[in-house]
mmCIF file of C-alpha atoms in Angstrom:
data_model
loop_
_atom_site.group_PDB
_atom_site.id
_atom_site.type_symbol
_atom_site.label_atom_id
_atom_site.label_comp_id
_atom_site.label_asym_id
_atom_site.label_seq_id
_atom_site.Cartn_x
_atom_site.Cartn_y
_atom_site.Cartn_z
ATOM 1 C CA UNK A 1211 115.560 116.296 90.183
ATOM 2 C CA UNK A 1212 118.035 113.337 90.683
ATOM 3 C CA UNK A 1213 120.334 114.975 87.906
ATOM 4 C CA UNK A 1214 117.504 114.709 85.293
ATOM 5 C CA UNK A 1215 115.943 117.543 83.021
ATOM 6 C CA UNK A 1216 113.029 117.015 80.991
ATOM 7 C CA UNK A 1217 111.242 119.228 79.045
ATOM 8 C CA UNK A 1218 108.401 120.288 78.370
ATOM 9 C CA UNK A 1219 106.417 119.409 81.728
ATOM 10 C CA UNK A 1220 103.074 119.558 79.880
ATOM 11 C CA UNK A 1221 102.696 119.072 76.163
ATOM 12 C CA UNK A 1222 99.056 119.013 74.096
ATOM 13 C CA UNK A 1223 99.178 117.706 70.698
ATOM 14 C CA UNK A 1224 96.763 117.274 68.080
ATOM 15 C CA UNK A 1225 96.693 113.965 66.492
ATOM 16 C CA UNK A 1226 99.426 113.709 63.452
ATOM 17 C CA UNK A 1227 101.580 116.722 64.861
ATOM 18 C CA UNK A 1228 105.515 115.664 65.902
ATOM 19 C CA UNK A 1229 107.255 116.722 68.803
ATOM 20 C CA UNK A 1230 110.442 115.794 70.568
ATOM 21 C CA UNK A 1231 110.585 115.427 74.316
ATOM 22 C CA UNK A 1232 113.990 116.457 76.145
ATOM 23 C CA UNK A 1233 115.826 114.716 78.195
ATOM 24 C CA UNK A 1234 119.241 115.595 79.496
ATOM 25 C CA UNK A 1235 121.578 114.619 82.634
ATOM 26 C CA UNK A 1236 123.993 116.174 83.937
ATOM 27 C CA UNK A 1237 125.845 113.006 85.587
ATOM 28 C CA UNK A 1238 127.963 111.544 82.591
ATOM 29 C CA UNK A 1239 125.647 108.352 82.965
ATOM 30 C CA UNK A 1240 126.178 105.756 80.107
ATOM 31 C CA UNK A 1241 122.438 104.424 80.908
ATOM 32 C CA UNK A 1242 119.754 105.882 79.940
ATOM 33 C CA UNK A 1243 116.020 105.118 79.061
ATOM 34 C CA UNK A 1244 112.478 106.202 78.381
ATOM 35 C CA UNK A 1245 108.912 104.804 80.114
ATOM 36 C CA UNK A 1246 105.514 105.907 79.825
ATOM 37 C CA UNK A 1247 103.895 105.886 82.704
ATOM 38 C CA UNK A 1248 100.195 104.559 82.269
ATOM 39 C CA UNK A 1249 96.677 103.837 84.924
ATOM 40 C CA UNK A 1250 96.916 100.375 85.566
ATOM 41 C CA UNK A 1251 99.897 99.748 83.642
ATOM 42 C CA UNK A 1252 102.815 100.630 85.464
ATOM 43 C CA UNK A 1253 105.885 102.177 83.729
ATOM 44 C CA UNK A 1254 106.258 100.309 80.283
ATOM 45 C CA UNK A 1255 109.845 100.522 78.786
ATOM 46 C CA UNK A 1256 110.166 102.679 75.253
ATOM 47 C CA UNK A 1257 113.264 102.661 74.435
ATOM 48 C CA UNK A 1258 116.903 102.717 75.758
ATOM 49 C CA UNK A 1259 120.487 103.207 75.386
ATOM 50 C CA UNK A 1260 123.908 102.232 76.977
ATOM 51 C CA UNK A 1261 125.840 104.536 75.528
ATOM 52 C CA UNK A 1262 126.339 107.584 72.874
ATOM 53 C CA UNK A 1263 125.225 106.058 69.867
ATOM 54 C CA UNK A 1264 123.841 103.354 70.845
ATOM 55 C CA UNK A 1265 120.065 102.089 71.563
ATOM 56 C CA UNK A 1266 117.464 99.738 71.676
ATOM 57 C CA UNK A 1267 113.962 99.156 71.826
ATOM 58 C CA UNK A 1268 111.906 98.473 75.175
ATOM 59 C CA UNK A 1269 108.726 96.916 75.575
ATOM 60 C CA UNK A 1270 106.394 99.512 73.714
ATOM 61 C CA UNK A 1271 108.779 101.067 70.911
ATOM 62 C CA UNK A 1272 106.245 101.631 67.880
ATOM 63 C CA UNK A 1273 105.745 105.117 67.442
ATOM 64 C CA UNK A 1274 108.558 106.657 68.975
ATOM 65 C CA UNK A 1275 112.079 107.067 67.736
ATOM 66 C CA UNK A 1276 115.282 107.890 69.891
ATOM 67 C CA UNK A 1277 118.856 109.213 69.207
ATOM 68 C CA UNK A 1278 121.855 109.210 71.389
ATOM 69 C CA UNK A 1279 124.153 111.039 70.196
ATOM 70 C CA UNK A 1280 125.946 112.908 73.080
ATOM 71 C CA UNK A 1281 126.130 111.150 76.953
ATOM 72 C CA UNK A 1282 123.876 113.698 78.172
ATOM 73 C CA UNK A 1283 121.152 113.912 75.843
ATOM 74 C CA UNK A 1284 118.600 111.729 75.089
ATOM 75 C CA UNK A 1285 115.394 113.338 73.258
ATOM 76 C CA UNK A 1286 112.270 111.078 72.322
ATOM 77 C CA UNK A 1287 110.537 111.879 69.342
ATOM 78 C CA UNK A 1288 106.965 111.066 68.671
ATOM 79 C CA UNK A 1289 107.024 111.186 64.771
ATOM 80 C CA UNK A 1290 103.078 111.187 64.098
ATOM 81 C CA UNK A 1291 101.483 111.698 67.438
ATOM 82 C CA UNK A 1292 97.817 109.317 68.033
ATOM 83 C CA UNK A 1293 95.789 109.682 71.535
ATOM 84 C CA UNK A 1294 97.199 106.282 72.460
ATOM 85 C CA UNK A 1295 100.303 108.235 73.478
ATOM 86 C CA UNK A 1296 98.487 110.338 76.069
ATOM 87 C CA UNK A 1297 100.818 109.354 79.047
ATOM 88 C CA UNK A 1298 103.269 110.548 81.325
ATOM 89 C CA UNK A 1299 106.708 110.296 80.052
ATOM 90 C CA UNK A 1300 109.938 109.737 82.251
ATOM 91 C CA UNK A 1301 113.124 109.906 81.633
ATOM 92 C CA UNK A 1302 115.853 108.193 83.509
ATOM 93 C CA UNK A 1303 119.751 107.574 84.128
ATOM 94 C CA UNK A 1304 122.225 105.048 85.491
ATOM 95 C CA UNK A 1305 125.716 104.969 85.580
ATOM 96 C CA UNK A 1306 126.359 100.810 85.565
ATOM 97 C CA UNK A 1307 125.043 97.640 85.702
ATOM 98 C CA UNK A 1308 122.402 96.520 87.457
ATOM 99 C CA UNK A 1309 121.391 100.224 86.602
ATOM 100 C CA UNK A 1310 120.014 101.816 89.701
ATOM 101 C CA UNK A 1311 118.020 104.295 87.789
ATOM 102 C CA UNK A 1312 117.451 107.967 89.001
ATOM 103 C CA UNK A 1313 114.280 109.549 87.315
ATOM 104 C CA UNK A 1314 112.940 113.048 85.815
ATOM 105 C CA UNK A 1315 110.463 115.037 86.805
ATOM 106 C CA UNK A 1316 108.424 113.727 83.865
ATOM 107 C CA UNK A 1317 106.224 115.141 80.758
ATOM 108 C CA UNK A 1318 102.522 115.321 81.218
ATOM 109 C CA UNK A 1319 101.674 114.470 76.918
ATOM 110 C CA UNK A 1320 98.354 114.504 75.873
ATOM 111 C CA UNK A 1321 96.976 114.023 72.212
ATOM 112 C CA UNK A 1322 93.620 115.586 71.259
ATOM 113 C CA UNK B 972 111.407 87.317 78.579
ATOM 114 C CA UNK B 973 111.332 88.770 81.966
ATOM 115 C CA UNK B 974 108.313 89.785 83.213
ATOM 116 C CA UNK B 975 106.708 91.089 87.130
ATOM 117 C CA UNK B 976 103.738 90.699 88.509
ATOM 118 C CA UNK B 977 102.442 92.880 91.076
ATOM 119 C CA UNK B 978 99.020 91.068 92.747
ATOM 120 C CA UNK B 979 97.827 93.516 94.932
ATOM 121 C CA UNK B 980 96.507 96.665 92.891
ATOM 122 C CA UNK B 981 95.067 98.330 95.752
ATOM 123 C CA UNK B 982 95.283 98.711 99.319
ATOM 124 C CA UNK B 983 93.946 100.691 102.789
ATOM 125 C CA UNK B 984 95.420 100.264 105.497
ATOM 126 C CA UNK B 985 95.268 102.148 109.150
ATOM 127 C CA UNK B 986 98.247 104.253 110.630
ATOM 128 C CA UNK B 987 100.630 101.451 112.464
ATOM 129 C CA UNK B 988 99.362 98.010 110.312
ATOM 130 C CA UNK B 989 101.950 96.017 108.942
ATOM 131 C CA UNK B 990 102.179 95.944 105.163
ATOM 132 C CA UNK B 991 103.422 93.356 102.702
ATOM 133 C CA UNK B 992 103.078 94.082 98.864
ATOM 134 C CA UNK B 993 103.314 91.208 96.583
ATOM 135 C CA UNK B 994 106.157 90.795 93.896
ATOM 136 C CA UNK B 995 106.526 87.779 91.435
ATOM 137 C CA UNK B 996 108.903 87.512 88.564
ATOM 138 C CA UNK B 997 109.285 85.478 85.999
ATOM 139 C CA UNK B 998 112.835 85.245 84.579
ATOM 140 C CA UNK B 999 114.834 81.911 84.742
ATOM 141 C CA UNK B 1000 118.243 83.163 85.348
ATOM 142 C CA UNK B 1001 120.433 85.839 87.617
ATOM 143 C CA UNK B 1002 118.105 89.101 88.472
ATOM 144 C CA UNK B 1003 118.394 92.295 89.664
ATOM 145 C CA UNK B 1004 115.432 93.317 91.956
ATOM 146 C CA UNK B 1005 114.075 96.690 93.205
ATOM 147 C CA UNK B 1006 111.202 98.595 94.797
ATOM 148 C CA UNK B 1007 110.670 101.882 93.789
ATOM 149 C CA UNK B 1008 108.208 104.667 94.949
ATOM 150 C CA UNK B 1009 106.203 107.410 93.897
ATOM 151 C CA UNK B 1010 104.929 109.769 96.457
ATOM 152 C CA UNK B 1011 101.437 111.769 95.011
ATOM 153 C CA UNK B 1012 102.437 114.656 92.363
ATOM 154 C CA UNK B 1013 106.409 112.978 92.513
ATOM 155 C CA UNK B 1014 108.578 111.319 90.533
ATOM 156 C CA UNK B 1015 109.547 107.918 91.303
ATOM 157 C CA UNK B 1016 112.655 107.023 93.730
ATOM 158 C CA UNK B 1017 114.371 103.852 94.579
ATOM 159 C CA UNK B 1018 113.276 102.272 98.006
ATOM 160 C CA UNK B 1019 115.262 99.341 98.255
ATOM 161 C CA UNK B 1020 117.716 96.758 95.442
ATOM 162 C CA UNK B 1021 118.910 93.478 95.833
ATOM 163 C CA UNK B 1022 121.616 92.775 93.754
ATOM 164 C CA UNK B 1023 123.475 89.541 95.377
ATOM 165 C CA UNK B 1024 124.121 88.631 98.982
ATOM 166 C CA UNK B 1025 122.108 88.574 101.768
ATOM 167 C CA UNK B 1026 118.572 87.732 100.634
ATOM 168 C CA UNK B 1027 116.672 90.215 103.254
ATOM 169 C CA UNK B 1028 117.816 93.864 102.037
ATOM 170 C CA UNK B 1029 116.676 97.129 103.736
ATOM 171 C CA UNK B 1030 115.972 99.958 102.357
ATOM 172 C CA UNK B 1031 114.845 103.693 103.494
ATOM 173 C CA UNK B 1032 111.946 104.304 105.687
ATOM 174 C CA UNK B 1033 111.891 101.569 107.382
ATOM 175 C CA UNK B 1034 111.016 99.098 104.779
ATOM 176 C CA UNK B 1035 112.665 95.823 103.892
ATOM 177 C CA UNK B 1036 112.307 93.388 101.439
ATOM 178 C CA UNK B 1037 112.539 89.248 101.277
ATOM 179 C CA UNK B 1038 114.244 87.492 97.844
ATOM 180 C CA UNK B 1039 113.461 84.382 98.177
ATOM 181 C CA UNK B 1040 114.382 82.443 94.976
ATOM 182 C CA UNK B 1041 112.421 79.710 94.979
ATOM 183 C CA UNK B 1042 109.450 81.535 94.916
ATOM 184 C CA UNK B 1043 110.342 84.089 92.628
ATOM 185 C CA UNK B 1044 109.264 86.543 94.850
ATOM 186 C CA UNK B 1045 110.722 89.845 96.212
ATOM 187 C CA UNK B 1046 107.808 90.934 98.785
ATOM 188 C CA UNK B 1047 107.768 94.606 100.078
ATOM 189 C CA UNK B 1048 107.426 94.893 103.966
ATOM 190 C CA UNK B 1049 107.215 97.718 106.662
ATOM 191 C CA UNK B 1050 106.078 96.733 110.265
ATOM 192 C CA UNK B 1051 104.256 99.623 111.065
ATOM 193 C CA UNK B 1052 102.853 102.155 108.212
ATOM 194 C CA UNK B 1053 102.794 105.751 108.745
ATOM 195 C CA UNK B 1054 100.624 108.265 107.137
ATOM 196 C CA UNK B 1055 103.397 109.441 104.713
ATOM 197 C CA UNK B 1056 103.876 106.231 103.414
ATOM 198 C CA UNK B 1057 100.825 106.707 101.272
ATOM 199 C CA UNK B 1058 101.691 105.989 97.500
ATOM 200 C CA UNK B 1059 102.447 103.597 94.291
ATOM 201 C CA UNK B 1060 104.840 100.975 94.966
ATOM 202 C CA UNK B 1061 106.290 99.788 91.863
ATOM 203 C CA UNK B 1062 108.458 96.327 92.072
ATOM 204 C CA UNK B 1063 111.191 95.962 88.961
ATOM 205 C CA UNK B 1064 113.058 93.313 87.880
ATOM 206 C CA UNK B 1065 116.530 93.567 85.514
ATOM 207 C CA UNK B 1066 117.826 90.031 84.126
ATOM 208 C CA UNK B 1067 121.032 89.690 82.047
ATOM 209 C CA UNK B 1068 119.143 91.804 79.141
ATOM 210 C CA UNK B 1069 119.783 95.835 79.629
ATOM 211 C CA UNK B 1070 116.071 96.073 80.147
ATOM 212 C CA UNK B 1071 114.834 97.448 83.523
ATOM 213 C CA UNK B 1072 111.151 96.321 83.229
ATOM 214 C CA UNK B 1073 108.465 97.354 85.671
ATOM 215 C CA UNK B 1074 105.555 95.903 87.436
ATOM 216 C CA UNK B 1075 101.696 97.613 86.968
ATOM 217 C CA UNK B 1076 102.451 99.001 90.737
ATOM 218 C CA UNK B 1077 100.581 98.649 93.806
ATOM 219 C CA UNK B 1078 98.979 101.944 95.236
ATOM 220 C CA UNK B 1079 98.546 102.200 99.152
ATOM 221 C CA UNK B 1080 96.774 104.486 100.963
ATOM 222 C CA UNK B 1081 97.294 104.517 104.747
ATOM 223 C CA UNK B 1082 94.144 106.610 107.019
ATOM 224 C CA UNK B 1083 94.892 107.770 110.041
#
C-alpha cells in the first residue's frame, strides 16, 4: 500500500451529510496531498500540505476542508456532501522535493 | 499556472507494437516530470521522473521517456508492448509551486 492507509474504501452519502476521509502514513513524510480521481479528467489536485500545520489549496478545493495537524495524518472532510463529489479519492505522500509521490489504495465516494 | 496535456485519450494496440503516449506542458520555468500508472482495479505507481540530467530517463518495464525542452514535451515510449502493459498512463508535471498537477491520462489497451 506504498505506506498509505485510507479509510473507508467505499463510502455512500446522501446529499448534505459530512464525512471525513482518512488518510494516514506511516513514513514520517512532510508531503502530503489529496486528488480525486475523475472519467476523463485525470487526478485533479484538492488540497495539500508540506508539513504539520501547514496546507494549501489544489486545483479543485471548494467543498472540502483539510487539517494537518500530526505528520502522519491527513483526513479530508467533505463538510456538506453534493453528487458532484462522487469520485475516487487518493491520498498520497512524499518525503522531499520534487515529491515523488507514493499513493493509497483510494476511497470509492459516492453521493446519492 | 502549470498545466499538462495528454493528446491521446485512447489507444489499441497489438502484443509487440511500439507505443508512444503524448505529453505537453505548459509551464515557463524549471519542471519536474513524471509518468505514472494505474494497472485495472490498482492504485497508481510511478513509472519513470525526470528531475535534471540526462534528458532520456528510463524507467521500469521497459519504458523510457524523452524531455525535450523545446517542445515541452515528455513523450512515454516502450518498443515492444506486452499484454500486461494494459492501463491509464497518467503524465505529471511539478514546477517551482508545491503543486504536483496531473494530466486527464491516456488509457491503453494492448490485444493479444
Amino acid at each position: 500500500n506504498a505506506g498509505v492507509t485510507q479509510t473507508p474504501k467505499f463510502q455512500v452519502l446522501k446529499t448534505g451529510q459530512s464525512m471525513t476521509l482518512q488518510c494516514a502514513q506511516d513514513m514520517n513524510h512532510e508531503y502530503m496531498s489529496w486528488y480525486r480521481q475523475d472519467p476523463g479528467m485525470g487526478l485533479r489536485l484538492i488540497h495539500y500540505s508540506v508539513g504539520a500545520g501547514i496546507t494549501d489549496q489544489g486545483e479543485v478545493p471548494n467543498g472540502y476542508n483539510v487539517s494537518r495537524s500530526t505528520t502522519e495524518d491527513f483526513p479530508l472532510r467533505l463538510l456538506s456532501a453534493a453528487p458532484s463529489q462522487t469520485s475516487v479519492y487518493f491520498c498520497a505522500r512524499s518525503d522531499r522535493r520534487p515529491y515523488e509521490q507514493y499513493f493509497g489504495p483510494g476511497t470509492r465516494l459516492t453521493v446519492t | 499556472a502549470q498545466s499538462v496535456s495528454q493528446h491521446n485519450h485512447h489507444v489499441i494496440l497489438s502484443e509487440a507494437a511500439s507505443l508512444e503516449l503524448g505529453c505537453n506542458y505548459s509551464y515557463g520555468g524549471t519542471v519536474n516530470l513524471f509518468w505514472y500508472v494505474q494497472y485495472p482495479g490498482q492504485h497508481l505507481q510511478l513509472l519513470l521522473k525526470y528531475f535534471s540530467g540526462d534528458p532520456l530517463v528510463k524507467g521500469i518495464k521497459g519504458f523510457e521517456a524523452e524531455f525535450i525542452k523545446s517542445k515541452f514535451s515528455f513523450n512515454l515510449r516502450k518498443p515492444s508492448v506486452q499484454w500486461s502493459d494494459t492501463a491509464e498512463y497518467f503524465c505529471a508535471v511539478m514546477g517551482n509551486t508545491d503543486k504536483l498537477i496531473f494530466g486527464t491520462g491516456t488509457r491503453l489497451q494492448v490485444f493479444p
